[in-house]
Short mmCIF file of C-alpha atoms and ligand atoms in Angstrom, two decimals:
data_model
loop_
_atom_site.label_atom_id
_atom_site.label_comp_id
_atom_site.label_asym_id
_atom_site.label_seq_id
_atom_site.Cartn_x
_atom_site.Cartn_y
_atom_site.Cartn_z
CA UNK L 1 16.44 61.78 200.75
CA UNK L 2 15.33 60.67 203.90
CA UNK L 3 17.24 61.18 206.98
CA UNK L 4 17.90 58.45 209.59
CA UNK L 5 16.76 59.97 213.05
CA UNK L 6 16.84 58.14 216.49
CA UNK L 7 13.13 57.95 215.91
CA UNK L 8 13.44 55.95 212.77
CA UNK L 9 15.83 53.83 213.92
CA UNK L 10 13.83 52.77 216.80
CA UNK L 11 10.67 52.31 215.04
CA UNK L 12 12.15 50.08 212.22
CA UNK L 13 12.89 46.13 213.02
CA UNK L 14 15.96 44.43 213.15
CA UNK L 15 16.76 41.68 210.66
CA UNK L 16 16.70 40.79 206.68
CA UNK L 17 13.78 41.82 206.05
CA UNK L 18 14.20 45.27 207.48
CA UNK L 19 17.48 45.15 205.78
CA UNK L 20 15.81 44.50 202.40
CA UNK L 21 13.43 47.04 203.00
CA UNK L 22 16.11 50.03 203.64
CA UNK L 23 18.73 48.49 201.48
CA UNK L 24 17.84 46.19 199.04
CA UNK L 25 21.43 46.16 196.92
CA UNK L 26 23.29 44.99 200.39
CA UNK L 27 20.51 42.49 201.49
CA UNK L 28 20.75 40.71 198.10
CA UNK L 29 24.55 40.23 198.66
CA UNK L 30 24.07 38.73 202.13
CA UNK L 31 21.14 36.52 201.20
CA UNK L 32 23.30 35.30 197.77
CA UNK L 33 26.58 34.72 200.14
CA UNK L 34 24.18 32.74 202.36
CA UNK L 35 22.86 30.95 198.85
CA UNK L 36 26.50 30.47 198.12
CA UNK L 37 27.80 29.05 201.03
CA UNK L 38 25.05 26.30 201.40
CA UNK L 39 25.07 25.37 197.86
CA UNK L 40 28.55 24.35 197.50
CA UNK L 41 31.12 22.29 199.30
CA UNK L 42 33.12 24.41 201.82
CA UNK L 43 36.81 22.66 202.12
CA UNK L 44 38.66 26.06 202.88
CA UNK L 45 40.75 24.55 205.72
CA UNK L 46 40.46 27.78 207.86
CA UNK L 47 36.27 28.41 207.62
CA UNK L 48 33.45 26.81 209.42
CA UNK L 49 29.72 27.71 210.11
CA UNK L 50 28.96 29.67 213.28
CA UNK L 51 26.18 28.71 215.12
CA UNK L 52 22.91 31.07 215.07
CA UNK L 53 23.46 31.62 219.05
CA UNK L 54 27.07 33.54 217.83
CA UNK L 55 25.36 35.26 215.02
CA UNK L 56 23.17 37.00 217.38
CA UNK L 57 25.86 37.94 219.70
CA UNK L 58 27.58 39.25 216.60
CA UNK L 59 24.67 41.25 215.43
CA UNK L 60 23.64 42.57 218.86
CA UNK L 61 23.97 46.10 220.15
CA UNK L 62 26.94 45.43 221.95
CA UNK L 63 28.54 46.60 218.21
CA UNK L 64 27.82 49.99 219.58
CA UNK L 65 30.07 50.22 222.98
CA UNK L 66 33.06 51.61 223.05
CA UNK L 67 35.27 49.88 225.59
CA UNK L 68 39.20 50.74 225.73
CA UNK L 69 40.96 49.36 228.68
CA UNK L 70 39.84 45.90 230.39
CA UNK L 71 37.06 45.12 232.79
CA UNK L 72 36.64 47.41 235.69
CA UNK L 73 39.45 49.52 234.07
CA UNK L 74 37.98 51.30 230.98
CA UNK L 75 38.60 54.74 229.42
CA UNK L 76 34.63 54.91 228.59
CA UNK L 77 31.58 55.14 230.88
CA UNK L 78 28.70 52.48 230.73
CA UNK L 79 31.07 49.34 230.35
CA UNK L 80 29.26 47.53 233.47
CA UNK L 81 27.62 44.95 231.26
CA UNK L 82 30.14 44.35 228.52
CA UNK L 83 32.78 44.26 231.44
CA UNK L 84 30.56 41.37 232.42
CA UNK L 85 30.64 39.62 228.88
CA UNK L 86 34.49 39.79 228.69
CA UNK L 87 34.77 38.40 232.17
CA UNK L 88 32.52 35.31 231.07
CA UNK L 89 34.63 35.26 227.93
CA UNK L 90 38.08 34.96 229.91
CA UNK L 91 36.51 32.83 232.62
CA UNK L 92 35.15 30.66 229.60
CA UNK L 93 38.61 30.34 227.84
CA UNK L 94 40.91 30.01 230.69
CA UNK L 95 38.51 26.84 231.68
CA UNK L 96 38.49 25.68 228.48
CA UNK L 97 42.55 25.35 227.39
CA UNK L 98 43.57 25.20 231.13
CA UNK L 99 45.58 28.44 231.19
CA UNK L 100 46.08 30.70 234.00
CA UNK L 101 45.60 33.79 231.50
CA UNK L 102 43.70 34.71 228.66
CA UNK L 103 43.15 37.98 226.49
CA UNK L 104 39.92 37.64 224.24
CA UNK L 105 40.58 41.24 222.62
CA UNK L 106 42.64 40.68 219.64
CA UNK L 107 40.59 41.51 216.53
CA UNK L 108 42.21 38.53 214.59
CA UNK L 109 44.86 35.52 214.75
CA UNK L 110 47.23 38.37 213.00
CA UNK L 111 46.61 40.74 215.95
CA UNK L 112 47.13 38.03 218.51
CA UNK L 113 50.40 37.30 216.87
CA UNK L 114 51.39 40.96 216.66
CA UNK L 115 50.48 41.49 220.47
CA UNK L 116 52.70 38.13 221.46
CA UNK L 117 55.78 39.29 219.46
CA UNK L 118 55.01 42.93 220.98
CA UNK L 119 55.15 41.15 224.81
CA UNK L 120 58.03 38.94 224.20
CA UNK L 121 60.42 40.91 221.65
CA UNK L 122 62.18 44.25 220.72
CA UNK L 123 62.49 45.15 216.94
CA UNK L 124 65.48 43.45 215.36
CA UNK L 125 65.35 40.07 217.47
CA UNK L 126 65.98 36.94 216.03
CA UNK L 127 63.02 34.40 215.87
CA UNK L 128 63.17 31.07 214.46
CA UNK L 129 59.61 29.88 212.76
CA UNK L 130 58.36 27.69 210.47
CA UNK L 131 59.59 28.76 206.89
CA UNK L 132 56.91 30.34 204.60
CA UNK L 133 57.56 27.84 202.00
CA UNK L 134 57.07 25.02 204.22
CA UNK L 135 53.44 26.36 205.62
CA UNK L 136 54.58 29.31 208.11
CA UNK L 137 52.03 31.93 208.42
CA UNK L 138 52.56 35.41 207.09
CA UNK L 139 53.25 36.70 210.45
CA UNK L 140 56.10 34.41 211.09
CA UNK L 141 58.57 36.30 209.07
CA UNK L 142 57.01 37.25 205.41
CA UNK L 143 58.91 39.91 203.90
CA UNK L 144 55.47 41.72 203.23
CA UNK L 145 54.43 41.41 206.71
CA UNK L 146 55.78 43.76 209.89
CA UNK L 147 56.84 40.12 211.17
CA UNK L 148 59.77 40.09 208.40
CA UNK L 149 60.14 44.20 208.79
CA UNK L 150 60.62 44.34 212.21
CA UNK L 151 62.31 41.08 213.34
CA UNK L 152 65.03 38.63 211.89
CA UNK L 153 63.19 35.60 211.08
CA UNK L 154 65.18 32.43 210.46
CA UNK L 155 62.80 29.48 209.02
CA UNK L 156 62.64 26.00 209.79
CA UNK L 157 61.02 23.37 207.56
CA UNK L 158 59.85 19.99 207.18
CA UNK L 159 61.58 17.02 205.56
CA UNK L 160 61.08 17.28 201.76
CA UNK L 161 60.32 13.61 201.47
CA UNK L 162 58.22 12.73 204.29
CA UNK L 163 57.11 16.21 205.11
CA UNK L 164 57.19 15.63 208.66
CA UNK L 165 58.88 18.18 211.13
CA UNK L 166 62.59 17.58 211.88
CA UNK L 167 63.28 18.08 215.26
CA UNK L 168 66.71 17.98 215.29
CA UNK L 169 67.09 20.55 212.59
CA UNK L 170 64.80 22.87 214.27
CA UNK L 171 67.24 22.08 217.56
CA UNK L 172 70.51 22.73 215.12
CA UNK L 173 69.07 26.30 213.81
CA UNK L 174 68.20 27.07 217.53
CA UNK L 175 71.74 26.16 218.83
CA UNK L 176 73.37 28.33 215.85
CA UNK L 177 71.15 31.09 215.70
CA UNK L 178 70.10 31.64 219.39
CA UNK L 179 66.71 33.19 218.66
CA UNK L 180 65.03 35.20 221.56
CA UNK L 181 61.75 33.20 220.46
CA UNK L 182 60.64 29.85 218.65
CA UNK L 183 57.23 30.21 217.08
CA UNK L 184 55.54 26.73 216.35
CA UNK L 185 52.65 26.33 214.52
CA UNK L 186 51.56 26.44 210.86
CA UNK L 187 48.76 27.00 207.99
CA UNK L 188 49.29 23.42 206.30
CA UNK L 189 51.18 21.24 208.62
CA UNK L 190 48.57 18.43 208.85
CA UNK L 191 50.23 16.71 211.77
CA UNK L 192 50.26 17.46 215.86
CA UNK L 193 53.16 19.56 216.71
CA UNK L 194 55.20 18.12 219.45
CA UNK L 195 54.97 21.21 222.08
CA UNK L 196 57.06 18.99 224.37
CA UNK L 197 60.30 18.99 221.89
CA UNK L 198 59.84 22.47 221.09
CA UNK L 199 59.91 23.83 224.31
CA UNK L 200 62.87 21.55 225.30
CA UNK L 201 64.47 23.15 222.18
CA UNK L 202 63.62 26.56 223.77
CA UNK L 203 64.99 25.87 227.09
CA UNK L 204 68.35 24.30 225.56
CA UNK L 205 68.75 27.76 223.84
CA UNK L 206 67.17 30.40 226.07
CA UNK L 207 64.44 31.37 223.87
CA UNK L 208 60.58 32.03 224.40
CA UNK L 209 58.02 29.56 223.29
CA UNK L 210 55.49 31.08 221.22
CA UNK L 211 52.59 28.68 219.94
CA UNK L 212 50.46 29.84 216.79
CA UNK L 213 47.79 27.18 217.19
CA UNK L 214 45.42 29.37 215.28
CA UNK L 215 44.44 26.23 213.19
CA UNK L 216 44.19 23.37 215.71
CA UNK L 217 42.88 25.20 218.93
CA UNK L 218 39.32 24.11 218.16
CA UNK L 219 40.55 20.47 218.30
CA UNK L 220 42.74 21.05 221.44
CA UNK L 221 39.18 22.53 222.81
CA UNK L 222 37.58 19.13 222.26
CA UNK L 223 40.56 17.28 223.32
CA UNK L 224 41.17 15.91 219.75
CA UNK L 225 44.40 17.69 219.66
CA UNK L 226 47.50 18.44 221.85
CA UNK L 227 47.33 20.99 224.05
CA UNK L 228 50.13 23.92 223.56
CA UNK L 229 49.23 25.69 227.00
CA UNK L 230 51.31 23.82 229.37
CA UNK L 231 54.54 24.07 227.24
CA UNK L 232 54.07 27.54 225.55
CA UNK L 233 54.97 31.04 227.11
CA UNK L 234 52.03 32.33 225.22
CA UNK L 235 49.74 30.74 222.71
CA UNK L 236 48.41 32.64 220.01
CA UNK L 237 44.79 31.30 218.34
CA UNK L 238 41.83 32.80 216.21
CA UNK L 239 38.57 31.84 217.28
CA UNK L 240 37.03 31.18 213.65
CA UNK L 241 38.41 28.07 212.37
CA UNK L 242 37.58 24.98 213.81
CA UNK L 243 36.87 26.30 217.21
CA UNK L 244 33.92 27.74 215.42
CA UNK L 245 33.52 31.26 216.65
CA UNK L 246 33.43 34.87 215.17
CA UNK L 247 36.35 36.16 213.39
CA UNK L 248 38.82 37.17 215.95
CA UNK L 249 41.67 36.16 217.79
CA UNK L 250 42.92 35.21 221.44
CA UNK L 251 45.76 34.77 223.64
CA UNK L 252 46.60 32.22 226.63
CA UNK L 253 49.09 32.81 228.88
CA UNK L 254 50.68 31.98 232.70
CA UNK L 255 49.69 34.34 235.13
CA UNK L 256 53.67 35.62 234.94
CA UNK L 257 53.32 37.28 231.56
CA UNK L 258 49.56 38.23 231.94
CA UNK L 259 50.02 42.13 232.09
CA UNK L 260 52.61 42.37 229.49
CA UNK L 261 50.34 40.57 227.06
CA UNK L 262 47.59 42.57 228.03
CA UNK L 263 49.35 45.72 227.34
CA UNK L 264 50.84 44.76 224.21
CA UNK L 265 47.18 44.09 223.18
CA UNK L 266 45.85 47.32 224.46
CA UNK L 267 47.13 50.17 224.54
CA UNK L 268 50.12 49.04 222.15
CA UNK L 269 48.69 47.55 219.35
CA UNK L 270 44.60 48.19 219.73
CA UNK L 271 42.23 50.62 220.84
CA UNK L 272 38.65 49.70 221.88
CA UNK L 273 37.66 46.04 221.91
CA UNK L 274 34.69 44.95 219.88
CA UNK L 275 32.69 44.13 222.47
CA UNK L 276 29.73 41.83 220.00
CA UNK L 277 32.62 39.86 218.89
CA UNK L 278 33.68 39.13 222.53
CA UNK L 279 30.46 38.09 223.45
CA UNK L 280 30.09 36.10 220.59
CA UNK L 281 33.65 34.47 221.47
CA UNK L 282 32.19 33.83 225.00
CA UNK L 283 29.24 32.14 223.44
CA UNK L 284 31.62 29.91 220.80
CA UNK L 285 33.51 28.71 224.19
CA UNK L 286 30.52 28.14 226.09
CA UNK L 287 29.47 25.61 222.97
CA UNK L 288 33.18 24.44 222.83
CA UNK L 289 32.86 23.14 226.57
CA UNK L 290 29.86 20.94 226.08
CA UNK L 291 30.48 16.87 224.97
CA UNK L 292 28.67 17.79 221.44
CA UNK L 293 32.00 19.85 220.54
CA UNK L 294 34.21 17.44 222.13
CA UNK L 295 32.25 14.66 219.63
CA UNK L 296 32.63 17.35 216.80
CA UNK L 297 36.37 17.66 216.79
CA UNK L 298 36.90 14.00 217.04
CA UNK L 299 34.50 13.83 213.80
CA UNK L 300 36.34 16.50 212.01
CA UNK L 301 39.60 14.20 212.54
CA UNK L 302 37.97 11.29 211.62
CA UNK L 303 36.70 12.77 208.62
CA UNK L 304 39.80 13.86 207.48
CA UNK L 305 41.47 10.89 207.92
CA UNK L 306 38.93 9.21 205.38
CA UNK L 307 39.12 12.35 202.93
CA UNK L 308 43.11 11.72 202.91
CA UNK L 309 43.05 7.87 202.13
CA UNK L 310 39.76 8.24 199.87
CA UNK L 311 42.11 11.19 197.92
CA UNK L 312 45.17 8.53 197.77
CA UNK L 313 42.84 5.95 196.36
CA UNK L 314 41.69 8.66 193.58
CA UNK L 315 45.32 9.08 192.66
CA UNK L 316 46.43 12.21 194.55
CA UNK L 317 49.87 12.53 196.63
CA UNK L 318 48.64 13.12 200.33
CA UNK L 319 51.26 15.21 201.92
CA UNK L 320 52.32 13.17 204.74
CA UNK L 321 50.72 10.35 203.90
CA UNK L 322 47.61 11.31 206.07
CA UNK L 323 46.31 13.70 208.93
CA UNK L 324 46.12 13.92 212.40
CA UNK L 325 43.99 17.03 212.40
CA UNK L 326 41.07 18.58 209.91
CA UNK L 327 43.78 19.35 206.94
CA UNK L 328 44.34 17.59 204.35
CA UNK L 329 47.41 18.62 201.93
CA UNK L 330 46.83 17.10 198.34
CA UNK L 331 48.78 17.32 195.49
CA UNK L 332 46.81 16.77 192.07
CA UNK L 333 50.19 16.42 190.05
CA UNK L 334 49.86 12.70 189.26
CA UNK L 335 46.57 13.18 188.01
CA UNK L 336 47.91 15.65 185.05
CA UNK L 337 46.95 18.64 186.84
CA UNK L 338 48.89 21.59 188.85
CA UNK L 339 46.74 22.91 191.86
CA UNK L 340 45.52 25.92 190.05
CA UNK L 341 44.22 24.10 187.37
CA UNK L 342 42.61 21.72 189.80
CA UNK L 343 41.42 24.21 191.90
CA UNK L 344 39.54 25.89 188.98
CA UNK L 345 37.94 22.70 188.17
CA UNK L 346 36.75 21.81 191.34
CA UNK L 347 35.42 25.50 191.84
CA UNK L 348 32.93 24.72 188.23
CA UNK L 349 31.88 21.86 190.39
CA UNK L 350 30.60 23.75 193.70
CA UNK L 351 33.85 22.47 195.57
CA UNK L 352 35.32 25.66 197.37
CA UNK L 353 39.16 24.94 198.45
CA UNK L 354 42.77 26.73 198.48
CA UNK L 355 46.32 26.11 196.93
CA UNK L 356 49.17 26.20 199.63
CA UNK L 357 52.92 25.63 199.10
CA UNK L 358 54.01 22.09 199.32
CA UNK L 359 57.15 20.97 200.96
CA UNK L 360 59.05 19.68 197.91
CA UNK L 361 59.39 22.57 196.26
CA UNK L 362 57.83 24.81 193.28
CA UNK L 363 54.43 23.01 192.53
CA UNK L 364 51.53 23.96 195.20
CA UNK L 365 49.27 21.63 196.28
CA UNK L 366 45.26 21.63 197.52
CA UNK L 367 44.90 22.45 201.06
CA UNK L 368 41.49 21.02 202.57
CA UNK L 369 39.79 21.05 205.80
CA UNK L 370 36.81 19.12 207.02
CA UNK L 371 35.74 21.84 210.03
CA UNK L 372 32.71 23.10 207.95
CA UNK L 373 31.43 19.94 206.36
CA UNK L 374 31.43 18.44 209.50
CA UNK L 375 29.57 21.06 211.39
CA UNK L 376 26.88 20.48 208.51
CA UNK L 377 26.62 16.95 209.89
CA UNK L 378 28.43 15.12 207.36
CA UNK L 379 30.40 12.17 208.28
CA UNK L 380 33.00 8.97 206.63
CA UNK L 381 30.34 7.86 204.18
CA UNK L 382 29.81 11.92 203.02
CA UNK L 383 34.03 11.85 202.90
CA UNK L 384 34.42 8.89 200.60
CA UNK L 385 31.72 10.64 197.92
CA UNK L 386 33.81 14.29 198.19
CA UNK L 387 36.79 12.06 197.16
CA UNK L 388 35.31 10.99 194.11
CA UNK L 389 33.50 14.04 193.46
CA UNK L 390 37.47 15.43 193.35
CA UNK L 391 38.25 12.73 190.76
CA UNK L 392 35.41 12.88 188.95
CA UNK L 393 36.16 16.54 188.43
CA UNK L 394 39.59 16.09 187.70
CA UNK L 395 38.73 13.21 185.27
CA UNK L 396 35.86 15.11 183.59
CA UNK L 397 33.73 11.87 184.26
CA UNK L 398 30.17 11.97 184.75
CA UNK L 399 28.54 10.55 187.87
CA UNK L 400 26.09 7.72 188.09
CA UNK L 401 23.09 8.22 186.19
CA UNK L 402 24.62 10.99 183.57
CA UNK L 403 24.42 13.72 186.41
CA UNK L 404 27.60 16.51 186.47
CA UNK L 405 29.45 16.74 189.52
CA UNK L 406 27.80 19.91 190.02
CA UNK L 407 24.25 18.75 190.22
CA UNK L 408 25.87 15.75 192.84
CA UNK L 409 27.38 18.51 194.80
CA UNK L 410 24.06 20.51 195.16
CA UNK L 411 22.24 17.18 195.92
CA UNK L 412 24.46 16.06 198.82
CA UNK L 413 24.89 19.73 200.62
CA UNK L 414 20.74 20.08 200.20
CA UNK L 415 20.88 17.12 202.80
CA UNK L 416 23.45 18.71 205.08
CA UNK L 417 21.91 22.48 205.29
CA UNK L 418 24.02 24.66 207.38
CA UNK L 419 21.44 26.56 208.62
CA UNK L 420 17.79 26.00 208.62
CA UNK L 421 15.06 28.19 208.48
C1 PLP X 501 44.97 31.93 210.29
C2 PLP X 501 45.97 32.41 210.94
C3 PLP X 501 46.68 33.21 211.61
C4 PLP X 501 46.21 34.69 211.29
O1 PLP X 501 44.51 34.75 211.53
P1 PLP X 501 43.89 35.87 210.80
O2 PLP X 501 42.59 36.14 211.58
O3 PLP X 501 43.32 35.67 209.58
O4 PLP X 501 44.56 36.99 211.22
C5 PLP X 501 47.76 33.13 212.21
N1 PLP X 501 48.78 32.34 212.27
C6 PLP X 501 48.12 31.18 211.76
C7 PLP X 501 49.21 29.87 212.21
C8 PLP X 501 47.01 31.11 210.89
O5 PLP X 501 46.43 30.01 210.35
#
């Protein structure tokens, strides 16, 4: 058995070749996962492909650094350089979203929501949020989650016919229940939230407004979706969905709540910050501030619109009749399949996606997103082809020249590799 010493670490090179020599078992898994991601169509709405620059920051020695606290006020020594990295991340986030304050430490979107509640609420407080059957997230009152255990959630929904938010109904629930906070955000609502309307309702009943913009925040960065920052008391977000950064969370708020939000993250809900992830967030915010990202965000939406239209033409029922975002919610029942069967058939063809609850009852739908395929460089033409794959996979028909849908998928993604070299 070999003992790893400092000398043997410093003497070894880094990267996949070194890992392969030291730990072939894990190296093989990493490479096989890269192959899986590159050889199928990644339509999971919450996923994306981070840039090599983001991956470099994630795999950097900043991963070694302990840094409890905030820049200039840490509990550990040696934080001078990671302090600079965190300040850069905070300044870039503030500039990108026009926020007075940003906290980039939450380890995930759920940690960000937990901290937002901790900053504004006490256990037992009433919270009005989108009900889980209509697209609320686990952190919006699921009994299996801290949120449902510690707070008294009231769920609002969407109109079951149109799939659209009914603000008058939200207002009635707010007036009846007088919640301490109202949460607007969803895992599957494909339309823009009207943050001004939610602000008005919150003001009418004296509630805080928390925007959980985990999904659309990347579109906000690219100017392709409305910005919740001017309306919400606290905005919760992830950095790994359309925003295309590392897996993690973020909070945005005004100066007056800054201290409460910071204390709710550390020391209330987290210990040491993950400095490699924070550096990677800074890199992603830098990328998101470029004209190329603005073009990307608009292309993500244009692609989702074409995908929704073409799936409708294939016979799928599209919730809300379309989309304003990267999300498309498609019900395969008109084609004679439930969502689970459809997901299985599509998985066999190399198309990876999720199912989600549908507004109108027991049946589930397919939830897809265009963030990852758009990062790969695909456009409207490819979206139309992808919709064709859906139809062919479910109908069991073959593609032209007798090729299987799996072969067609492989051929398409080969032309749009997420990573080269
Ligand atoms: C993704 C998501 C979250 C949670 O993010 P994690 O990083 O998975 O914890 C929270 N809220 C909403 C609305 C989301 O879409």
